[in-house]
Tab-separated table of C-alpha atoms in Angstrom:
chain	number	residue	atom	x	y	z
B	1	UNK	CA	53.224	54.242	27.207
B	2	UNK	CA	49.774	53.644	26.574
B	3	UNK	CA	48.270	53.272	30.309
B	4	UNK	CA	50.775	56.485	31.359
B	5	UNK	CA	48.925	58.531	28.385
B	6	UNK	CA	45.744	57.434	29.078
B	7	UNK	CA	45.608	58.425	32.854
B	8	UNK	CA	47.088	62.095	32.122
B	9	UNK	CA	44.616	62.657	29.230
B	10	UNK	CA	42.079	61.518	31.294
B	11	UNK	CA	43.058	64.322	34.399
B	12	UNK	CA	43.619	66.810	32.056
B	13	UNK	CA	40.576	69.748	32.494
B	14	UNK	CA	38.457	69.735	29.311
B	15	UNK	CA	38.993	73.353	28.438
B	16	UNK	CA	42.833	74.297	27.750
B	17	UNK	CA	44.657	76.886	27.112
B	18	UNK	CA	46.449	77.071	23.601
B	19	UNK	CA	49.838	76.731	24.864
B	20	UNK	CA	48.822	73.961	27.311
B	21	UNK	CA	47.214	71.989	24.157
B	22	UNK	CA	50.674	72.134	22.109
B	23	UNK	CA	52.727	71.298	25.079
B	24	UNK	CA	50.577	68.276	25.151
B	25	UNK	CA	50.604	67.845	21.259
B	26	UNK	CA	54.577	67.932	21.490
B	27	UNK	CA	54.484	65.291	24.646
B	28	UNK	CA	52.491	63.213	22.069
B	29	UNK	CA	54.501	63.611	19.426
B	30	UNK	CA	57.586	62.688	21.020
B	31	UNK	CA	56.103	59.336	22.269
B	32	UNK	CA	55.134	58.910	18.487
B	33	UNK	CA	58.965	59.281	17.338
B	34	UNK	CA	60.319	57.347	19.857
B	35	UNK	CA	57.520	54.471	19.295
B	36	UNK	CA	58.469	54.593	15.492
B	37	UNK	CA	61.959	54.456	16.567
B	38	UNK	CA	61.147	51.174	18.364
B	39	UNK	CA	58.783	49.726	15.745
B	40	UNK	CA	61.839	50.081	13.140
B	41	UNK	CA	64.550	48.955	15.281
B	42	UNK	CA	62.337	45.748	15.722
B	43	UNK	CA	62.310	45.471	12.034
B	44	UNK	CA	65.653	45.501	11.699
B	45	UNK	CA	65.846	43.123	14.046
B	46	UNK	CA	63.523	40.951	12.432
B	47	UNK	CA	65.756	41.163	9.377
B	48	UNK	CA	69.037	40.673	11.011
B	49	UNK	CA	67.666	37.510	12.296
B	50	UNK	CA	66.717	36.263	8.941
B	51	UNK	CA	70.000	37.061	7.652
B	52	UNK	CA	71.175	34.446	10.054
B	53	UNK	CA	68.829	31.761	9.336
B	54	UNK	CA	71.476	29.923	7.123
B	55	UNK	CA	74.036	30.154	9.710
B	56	UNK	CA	71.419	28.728	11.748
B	57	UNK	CA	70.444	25.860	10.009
B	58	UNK	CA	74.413	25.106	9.579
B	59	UNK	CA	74.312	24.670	13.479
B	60	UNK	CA	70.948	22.599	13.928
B	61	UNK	CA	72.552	20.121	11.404
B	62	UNK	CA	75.428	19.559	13.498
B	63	UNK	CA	73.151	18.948	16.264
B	64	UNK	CA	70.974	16.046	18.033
B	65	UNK	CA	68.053	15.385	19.035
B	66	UNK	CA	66.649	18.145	21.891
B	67	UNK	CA	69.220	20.589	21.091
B	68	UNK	CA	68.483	20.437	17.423
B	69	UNK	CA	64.776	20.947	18.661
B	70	UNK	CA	65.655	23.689	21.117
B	71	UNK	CA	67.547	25.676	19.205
B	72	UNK	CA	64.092	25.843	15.852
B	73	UNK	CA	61.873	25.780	19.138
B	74	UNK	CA	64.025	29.478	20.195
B	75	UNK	CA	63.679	30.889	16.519
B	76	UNK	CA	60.284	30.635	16.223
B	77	UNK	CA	59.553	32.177	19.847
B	78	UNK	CA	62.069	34.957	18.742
B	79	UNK	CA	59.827	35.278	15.720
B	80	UNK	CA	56.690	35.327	17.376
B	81	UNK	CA	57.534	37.783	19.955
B	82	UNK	CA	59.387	40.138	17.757
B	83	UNK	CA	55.757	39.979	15.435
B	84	UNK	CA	53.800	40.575	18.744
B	85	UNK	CA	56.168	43.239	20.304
B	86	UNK	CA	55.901	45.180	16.556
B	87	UNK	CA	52.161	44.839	16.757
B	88	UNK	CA	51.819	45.712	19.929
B	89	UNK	CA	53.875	49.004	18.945
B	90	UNK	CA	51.655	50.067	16.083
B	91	UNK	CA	48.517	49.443	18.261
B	92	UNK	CA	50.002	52.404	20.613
B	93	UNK	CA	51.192	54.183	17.780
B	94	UNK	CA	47.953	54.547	16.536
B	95	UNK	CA	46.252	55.410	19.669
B	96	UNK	CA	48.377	58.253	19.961
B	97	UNK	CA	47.797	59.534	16.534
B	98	UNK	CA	44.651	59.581	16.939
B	99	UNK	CA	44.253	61.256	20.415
B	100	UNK	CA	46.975	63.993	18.648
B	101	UNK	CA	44.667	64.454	16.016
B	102	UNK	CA	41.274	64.850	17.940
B	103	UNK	CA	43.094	67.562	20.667
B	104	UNK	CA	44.119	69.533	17.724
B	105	UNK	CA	40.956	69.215	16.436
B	106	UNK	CA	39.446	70.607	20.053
B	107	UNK	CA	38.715	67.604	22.229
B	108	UNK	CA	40.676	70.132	25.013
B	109	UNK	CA	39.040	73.253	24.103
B	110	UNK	CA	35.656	73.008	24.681
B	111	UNK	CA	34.430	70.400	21.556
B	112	UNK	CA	32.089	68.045	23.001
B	113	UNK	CA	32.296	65.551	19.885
B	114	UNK	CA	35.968	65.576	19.677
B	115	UNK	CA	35.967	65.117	23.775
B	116	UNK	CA	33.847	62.101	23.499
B	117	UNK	CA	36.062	60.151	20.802
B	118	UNK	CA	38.834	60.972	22.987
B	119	UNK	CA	37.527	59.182	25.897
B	120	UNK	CA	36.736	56.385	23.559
B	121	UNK	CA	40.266	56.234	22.564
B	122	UNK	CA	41.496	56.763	25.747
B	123	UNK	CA	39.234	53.540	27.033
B	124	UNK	CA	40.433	51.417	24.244
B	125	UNK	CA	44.156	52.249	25.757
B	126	UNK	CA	42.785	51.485	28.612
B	127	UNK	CA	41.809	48.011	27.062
B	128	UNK	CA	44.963	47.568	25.583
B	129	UNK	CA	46.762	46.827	28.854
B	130	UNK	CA	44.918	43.798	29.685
């Protein structure tokens, strides 16, 4: 989401008209609610998975040796990746807010100052997918 945003902000003109700015406002805001949507379904994920931590540990006793391994060796990748996929979420999601908040502030209308920290937030997206 974050390299597709940044290459259409980036080819969009810097002077827009009102209705262009909010359709581009609303595309933004959509990404945000489905983002959130993802960061909390990740959470409850993350919580589900706890829940079944007992029910784990009831299986990795009846097991031996590299399975008993595998199996804690596969909960803490689960963990880990869950953690980074939630980060990794609330790095975009913030991205976006902010490149919401400096076009309705005038980054796309002519506002040098709010135009420059949107290229700066558009190159730290730009960063993010490497």
């Amino acid at each position: 989401a974050g390299l597709f945003f940044k290459t259409w902000l980036m080819q969009a003109p810097k002077n827009m008209t009102k209705a262009k700015q909010d359709a581009v406002v609303d595309t933004l805001e959509a990404e945000v609610n489905k983002i959130s949507d993802n960061v909390k379904a990740i959470r409850h994920q993350m919580k589900e998975a706890k829940g079944l931590h007992n029910t784990t540990e009831e299986l990795a006793a009846k097991l031996q040796g590299k399975d008993k391994e595998m199996l804690k060796s596969m909960d803490v990748w689960d963990e880990r990746m869950n953690k980074k996929a939630e980060v990794g979420a609330l790095n975009v999601l913030s991205k976006l807010k902010n490149a919401i908040h400096l076009i309705k502030k005038g980054a796309l209308n002519g506002d040098g100052k709010a135009n420059d920290r949107l290229n700066d937030v558009l190159k730290s997206m730009g960063a993010m997918t490497r």
